[in-house]
Amino acid sequence: MTAAITFEDVHQSYRGPDQAVLRGVDLTIEEGDFCIILGRSGMGKSTLLRCVNGLVQPYQGTVTVAGRQVSRHKSTLRGIRRRTGVIFQGYNLVNRLTALQNVLCGMLPDLPGYRALLGAFTAAEIERGLALLRDVGLENRADQRVDQLSGGQKQRVGIARVLAQEPTIILADEPVASLDPVTSEDILSRLRSISREKGITVVISLHQIEYARSYGERIIALLDGRLAIDTRGSELSPEHIDRIYGLSPERARG
Amino acid sequence: MTHEPTTAERPGGVRGIDRGRRRATWTRDITIAIAVLAILGWAANDLSLSPDRFVQGIPSLIDFLAKMFPPDFSVIPGLLSAIVTTLSVALWGTTLAVVISLFLALGAARNLFGSNRLIYGFSRFILSVLRSLPDLVWALIFVAAVGLGPFPGVLALTVYSCGELGKLHAEAIENIDPGPTEALESTGAGAFTTIRWAIVPQVMPEVVTYSLYRLESNVRHAFILGMVGAGGLGFELQVAMKLFKYQEVSAIIILIILTVATIDFISSRIRARII
């Protein structure tokens, strides 16, 4: 197995080293991993994900994606971002565009500049966009503006947009935090089957322990800016949960 | 631990503070009102505004209106090209202003270039300079540069509208949801692609609305600019006034009202369709 993402001694802070969010994270995520990050709010889950595609630059340490070190260097960064899809808690779709147009946005970086600016997509690209929407069960919504879709549908458009990038890695930052339980399970199982079928590395930050236990093949947890737990989903114990959230095991079980 | 009296229990607690604060705003409001009235009174005196003079002037006004009646509609066919000139001045002035102001607005949007003091400061500075002079003054400046006619009118409208629109567009850009921008950047899209797909769709309704309002208002301004030499209906009105052809004046005024109403109607229809 080769490493998809490697963190080496990663430190990051938004307000100076005293209040560092990440204080030396060492972590290797293998290709094809389906990995869930747990941790209380403010423990650096999002920051860790953002370090992978350079939305956040650590002030110390290195992050390596598919053998390339994440840096401020523009073309390196854009190269990494092209194959690293991101799914957001707030969907981050362009509301005034249709579902199909949002999916096609995922293909823009691979298009020549003038076609990207004009939105001149070929019939083949549009067909691929429709196929991706079909995969997430939204083909009949292709021409609907996304602000008319439900939360779950929006997140499925988000997944289709990410797949349009033909990613090797998918990062999902609390993808189900604003969704109901049924829809949440739908989104998570879609992501898991995408990971299994296409061999895509998927890293998800979550705060629902139950989902982490049932979907996470690998679970890591951050505590005080460091990696505190790295275990298999099936082996996630109440003691682990107590360490992450500072709950008693009884309450964590309930 | 001793029992701390809560605010409500303390003598002159919540209620007392409230009453004091209320009295303070009351005296402040009265002071402001007296100050405003004083300024207005002084200005009225300075301008020798007087109801008496207005009442005394009413017969002359009626006399003037009577001279305008009946409007001489026979001049209208000869004025059609003047209408076209006025509308063209407004249209070109607005179009150029929209295009230029969008570029300046990108630079003047805090969320895009707020960290780049040079671009942000420069764009803000240019916009406020363009806005600070009325279009009439710009017209005088451009007449000196390119001579009389509609062209300096177009330039004056462009420059002034650019300042107005640039500020509104910059605000529209600052109010966008940053999510889509972040999403587009995360796909590895470049700056222009991100602007085109994440920012343009979000600001489009505002840009269209402001630009159409600007067009409506520029049609009115184009008449005024015509009176100082930019041609079109404003110029014809000025000429008719100077020649004491009051029946022509009233026909031109009616024409102006109809033109403005038509443009307002068309632009409100376009707005309704786009948003």
mmCIF file of N, CA and C in Angstrom, chain A residues 50 53 55 78 81-86 88 91-97 101 105-106 108-109 113 115-119 121 161 165, chain B residues 177-206 274-275:
data_model
loop_
_atom_site.group_PDB
_atom_site.id
_atom_site.type_symbol
_atom_site.label_atom_id
_atom_site.label_comp_id
_atom_site.label_asym_id
_atom_site.label_seq_id
_atom_site.Cartn_x
_atom_site.Cartn_y
_atom_site.Cartn_z
ATOM 1 N N ARG A 50 -8.157 20.936 5.741
ATOM 2 C CA ARG A 50 -7.783 22.066 4.894
ATOM 3 C C ARG A 50 -6.289 22.112 4.587
ATOM 4 N N ASN A 53 -5.421 20.249 1.056
ATOM 5 C CA ASN A 53 -5.457 20.897 -0.258
ATOM 6 C C ASN A 53 -4.990 22.347 -0.206
ATOM 7 N N LEU A 55 -5.828 24.914 1.563
ATOM 8 C CA LEU A 55 -6.683 26.042 1.942
ATOM 9 C C LEU A 55 -6.124 26.671 3.217
ATOM 10 N N ARG A 78 -2.506 23.805 -7.353
ATOM 11 C CA ARG A 78 -3.642 23.563 -8.231
ATOM 12 C C ARG A 78 -3.647 22.131 -8.733
ATOM 13 N N ARG A 81 -5.078 20.161 -5.892
ATOM 14 C CA ARG A 81 -6.509 20.433 -5.724
ATOM 15 C C ARG A 81 -7.363 19.787 -6.806
ATOM 16 N N ARG A 82 -6.817 19.698 -8.009
ATOM 17 C CA ARG A 82 -7.597 19.093 -9.103
ATOM 18 C C ARG A 82 -8.035 17.675 -8.793
ATOM 19 N N ARG A 83 -7.144 16.928 -8.132
ATOM 20 C CA ARG A 83 -7.464 15.527 -7.866
ATOM 21 C C ARG A 83 -7.896 15.313 -6.416
ATOM 22 N N THR A 84 -8.143 16.404 -5.698
ATOM 23 C CA THR A 84 -8.614 16.284 -4.311
ATOM 24 C C THR A 84 -9.977 16.965 -4.214
ATOM 25 N N GLY A 85 -11.021 16.173 -4.189
ATOM 26 C CA GLY A 85 -12.362 16.755 -4.124
ATOM 27 C C GLY A 85 -12.719 17.109 -2.689
ATOM 28 N N VAL A 86 -13.465 18.194 -2.514
ATOM 29 C CA VAL A 86 -13.879 18.567 -1.164
ATOM 30 C C VAL A 86 -15.403 18.647 -1.085
ATOM 31 N N PHE A 88 -18.439 19.894 1.474
ATOM 32 C CA PHE A 88 -18.534 20.850 2.577
ATOM 33 C C PHE A 88 -19.816 20.641 3.392
ATOM 34 N N TYR A 91 -22.482 22.657 1.837
ATOM 35 C CA TYR A 91 -22.606 22.277 0.421
ATOM 36 C C TYR A 91 -21.744 23.146 -0.487
ATOM 37 N N ASN A 92 -21.743 24.492 -0.242
ATOM 38 C CA ASN A 92 -20.964 25.414 -1.070
ATOM 39 C C ASN A 92 -21.241 25.277 -2.561
ATOM 40 N N LEU A 93 -22.515 25.084 -2.896
ATOM 41 C CA LEU A 93 -22.895 25.065 -4.308
ATOM 42 C C LEU A 93 -23.179 26.502 -4.738
ATOM 43 N N VAL A 94 -23.167 26.728 -6.050
ATOM 44 C CA VAL A 94 -23.518 28.050 -6.559
ATOM 45 C C VAL A 94 -25.036 28.072 -6.744
ATOM 46 N N ASN A 95 -25.723 28.768 -5.851
ATOM 47 C CA ASN A 95 -27.181 28.670 -5.764
ATOM 48 C C ASN A 95 -27.943 29.026 -7.020
ATOM 49 N N ARG A 96 -27.441 30.009 -7.749
ATOM 50 C CA ARG A 96 -28.213 30.456 -8.907
ATOM 51 C C ARG A 96 -27.969 29.587 -10.140
ATOM 52 N N LEU A 97 -27.083 28.603 -10.021
ATOM 53 C CA LEU A 97 -26.846 27.718 -11.155
ATOM 54 C C LEU A 97 -27.642 26.425 -10.974
ATOM 55 N N GLN A 101 -25.042 22.432 -13.933
ATOM 56 C CA GLN A 101 -23.963 23.425 -14.022
ATOM 57 C C GLN A 101 -23.016 23.311 -12.834
ATOM 58 N N CYS A 105 -18.983 22.419 -12.886
ATOM 59 C CA CYS A 105 -17.947 23.239 -12.239
ATOM 60 C C CYS A 105 -16.744 22.389 -11.824
ATOM 61 N N GLY A 106 -17.003 21.130 -11.463
ATOM 62 C CA GLY A 106 -15.915 20.249 -11.057
ATOM 63 C C GLY A 106 -14.943 19.948 -12.179
ATOM 64 N N LEU A 108 -14.121 22.247 -14.568
ATOM 65 C CA LEU A 108 -13.536 23.493 -15.091
ATOM 66 C C LEU A 108 -12.006 23.519 -15.105
ATOM 67 N N PRO A 109 -11.336 23.091 -14.011
ATOM 68 C CA PRO A 109 -9.879 23.229 -14.012
ATOM 69 C C PRO A 109 -9.196 22.422 -15.115
ATOM 70 N N GLY A 113 -8.562 27.453 -20.748
ATOM 71 C CA GLY A 113 -9.062 28.674 -20.117
ATOM 72 C C GLY A 113 -10.269 29.299 -20.782
ATOM 73 N N ARG A 115 -12.539 28.012 -22.664
ATOM 74 C CA ARG A 115 -13.768 27.208 -22.539
ATOM 75 C C ARG A 115 -14.314 27.297 -21.113
ATOM 76 N N ALA A 116 -13.399 27.358 -20.142
ATOM 77 C CA ALA A 116 -13.835 27.480 -18.750
ATOM 78 C C ALA A 116 -14.565 28.803 -18.545
ATOM 79 N N LEU A 117 -14.052 29.871 -19.153
ATOM 80 C CA LEU A 117 -14.674 31.179 -18.944
ATOM 81 C C LEU A 117 -16.012 31.279 -19.658
ATOM 82 N N LEU A 118 -16.082 30.713 -20.870
ATOM 83 C CA LEU A 118 -17.334 30.810 -21.633
ATOM 84 C C LEU A 118 -18.365 29.799 -21.161
ATOM 85 N N GLY A 119 -17.909 28.786 -20.432
ATOM 86 C CA GLY A 119 -18.819 27.711 -20.069
ATOM 87 C C GLY A 119 -19.150 26.868 -21.293
ATOM 88 N N PHE A 121 -19.040 23.803 -22.695
ATOM 89 C CA PHE A 121 -18.806 22.388 -22.424
ATOM 90 C C PHE A 121 -19.162 21.576 -23.661
ATOM 91 N N ARG A 161 -20.352 16.768 -7.998
ATOM 92 C CA ARG A 161 -19.357 17.771 -8.418
ATOM 93 C C ARG A 161 -17.946 17.285 -8.107
ATOM 94 N N GLN A 165 -14.447 15.875 -10.770
ATOM 95 C CA GLN A 165 -13.021 16.191 -10.742
ATOM 96 C C GLN A 165 -12.154 14.964 -10.992
ATOM 97 N N ASP B 177 -21.883 34.913 -0.652
ATOM 98 C CA ASP B 177 -21.569 33.774 0.186
ATOM 99 C C ASP B 177 -20.181 33.268 -0.216
ATOM 100 N N PRO B 178 -19.234 33.192 0.733
ATOM 101 C CA PRO B 178 -17.883 32.777 0.352
ATOM 102 C C PRO B 178 -17.775 31.293 0.020
ATOM 103 N N GLY B 179 -18.794 30.504 0.361
ATOM 104 C CA GLY B 179 -18.748 29.054 0.154
ATOM 105 C C GLY B 179 -18.403 28.635 -1.265
ATOM 106 N N PRO B 180 -19.187 29.090 -2.270
ATOM 107 C CA PRO B 180 -18.901 28.684 -3.635
ATOM 108 C C PRO B 180 -17.492 29.059 -4.100
ATOM 109 N N THR B 181 -16.996 30.224 -3.661
ATOM 110 C CA THR B 181 -15.640 30.627 -4.032
ATOM 111 C C THR B 181 -14.640 29.609 -3.492
ATOM 112 N N GLU B 182 -14.857 29.231 -2.231
ATOM 113 C CA GLU B 182 -13.970 28.252 -1.610
ATOM 114 C C GLU B 182 -14.039 26.916 -2.353
ATOM 115 N N ALA B 183 -15.278 26.542 -2.754
ATOM 116 C CA ALA B 183 -15.460 25.278 -3.461
ATOM 117 C C ALA B 183 -14.728 25.293 -4.802
ATOM 118 N N LEU B 184 -14.857 26.388 -5.539
ATOM 119 C CA LEU B 184 -14.203 26.475 -6.847
ATOM 120 C C LEU B 184 -12.685 26.465 -6.690
ATOM 121 N N GLU B 185 -12.182 27.194 -5.683
ATOM 122 C CA GLU B 185 -10.738 27.191 -5.436
ATOM 123 C C GLU B 185 -10.272 25.786 -5.082
ATOM 124 N N SER B 186 -11.109 25.066 -4.351
ATOM 125 C CA SER B 186 -10.741 23.716 -3.939
ATOM 126 C C SER B 186 -10.665 22.746 -5.113
ATOM 127 N N THR B 187 -11.321 23.068 -6.237
ATOM 128 C CA THR B 187 -11.202 22.172 -7.383
ATOM 129 C C THR B 187 -9.920 22.437 -8.143
ATOM 130 N N GLY B 188 -9.183 23.504 -7.752
ATOM 131 C CA GLY B 188 -7.969 23.849 -8.464
ATOM 132 C C GLY B 188 -8.221 24.849 -9.580
ATOM 133 N N ALA B 189 -9.417 25.449 -9.598
ATOM 134 C CA ALA B 189 -9.722 26.439 -10.629
ATOM 135 C C ALA B 189 -8.908 27.703 -10.392
ATOM 136 N N GLY B 190 -8.556 28.386 -11.479
ATOM 137 C CA GLY B 190 -7.784 29.621 -11.382
ATOM 138 C C GLY B 190 -8.665 30.783 -10.964
ATOM 139 N N ALA B 191 -8.029 31.952 -10.787
ATOM 140 C CA ALA B 191 -8.756 33.111 -10.271
ATOM 141 C C ALA B 191 -9.903 33.533 -11.192
ATOM 142 N N PHE B 192 -9.635 33.589 -12.495
ATOM 143 C CA PHE B 192 -10.674 34.067 -13.412
ATOM 144 C C PHE B 192 -11.847 33.091 -13.482
ATOM 145 N N THR B 193 -11.528 31.797 -13.515
ATOM 146 C CA THR B 193 -12.596 30.801 -13.535
ATOM 147 C C THR B 193 -13.436 30.896 -12.264
ATOM 148 N N THR B 194 -12.761 31.117 -11.133
ATOM 149 C CA THR B 194 -13.487 31.234 -9.871
ATOM 150 C C THR B 194 -14.411 32.445 -9.882
ATOM 151 N N ILE B 195 -13.896 33.573 -10.385
ATOM 152 C CA ILE B 195 -14.737 34.770 -10.459
ATOM 153 C C ILE B 195 -15.940 34.501 -11.360
ATOM 154 N N ARG B 196 -15.660 33.887 -12.509
ATOM 155 C CA ARG B 196 -16.712 33.654 -13.501
ATOM 156 C C ARG B 196 -17.819 32.731 -12.961
ATOM 157 N N TRP B 197 -17.427 31.686 -12.227
ATOM 158 C CA TRP B 197 -18.420 30.671 -11.831
ATOM 159 C C TRP B 197 -18.927 30.806 -10.404
ATOM 160 N N ALA B 198 -18.135 31.410 -9.520
ATOM 161 C CA ALA B 198 -18.603 31.500 -8.133
ATOM 162 C C ALA B 198 -19.106 32.895 -7.794
ATOM 163 N N ILE B 199 -18.504 33.932 -8.392
ATOM 164 C CA ILE B 199 -18.872 35.293 -8.003
ATOM 165 C C ILE B 199 -19.885 35.897 -8.966
ATOM 166 N N VAL B 200 -19.622 35.791 -10.273
ATOM 167 C CA VAL B 200 -20.537 36.400 -11.248
ATOM 168 C C VAL B 200 -21.992 35.931 -11.065
ATOM 169 N N PRO B 201 -22.247 34.620 -10.958
ATOM 170 C CA PRO B 201 -23.665 34.219 -10.815
ATOM 171 C C PRO B 201 -24.309 34.817 -9.566
ATOM 172 N N GLN B 202 -23.519 34.991 -8.511
ATOM 173 C CA GLN B 202 -24.098 35.516 -7.272
ATOM 174 C C GLN B 202 -24.392 37.008 -7.346
ATOM 175 N N VAL B 203 -23.559 37.769 -8.060
ATOM 176 C CA VAL B 203 -23.781 39.217 -8.079
ATOM 177 C C VAL B 203 -24.639 39.653 -9.266
ATOM 178 N N MET B 204 -24.907 38.716 -10.191
ATOM 179 C CA MET B 204 -25.635 39.060 -11.406
ATOM 180 C C MET B 204 -26.941 39.830 -11.143
ATOM 181 N N PRO B 205 -27.818 39.353 -10.243
ATOM 182 C CA PRO B 205 -29.089 40.073 -10.052
ATOM 183 C C PRO B 205 -28.862 41.518 -9.619
ATOM 184 N N GLU B 206 -27.948 41.731 -8.691
ATOM 185 C CA GLU B 206 -27.674 43.095 -8.229
ATOM 186 C C GLU B 206 -27.105 43.949 -9.356
ATOM 187 N N ILE B 274 -35.305 38.992 -15.133
ATOM 188 C CA ILE B 274 -33.977 38.458 -14.848
ATOM 189 C C ILE B 274 -33.844 37.965 -13.415
ATOM 190 N N ILE B 275 -34.557 38.614 -12.488
ATOM 191 C CA ILE B 275 -34.329 38.256 -11.078
ATOM 192 C C ILE B 275 -35.227 37.109 -10.609
#
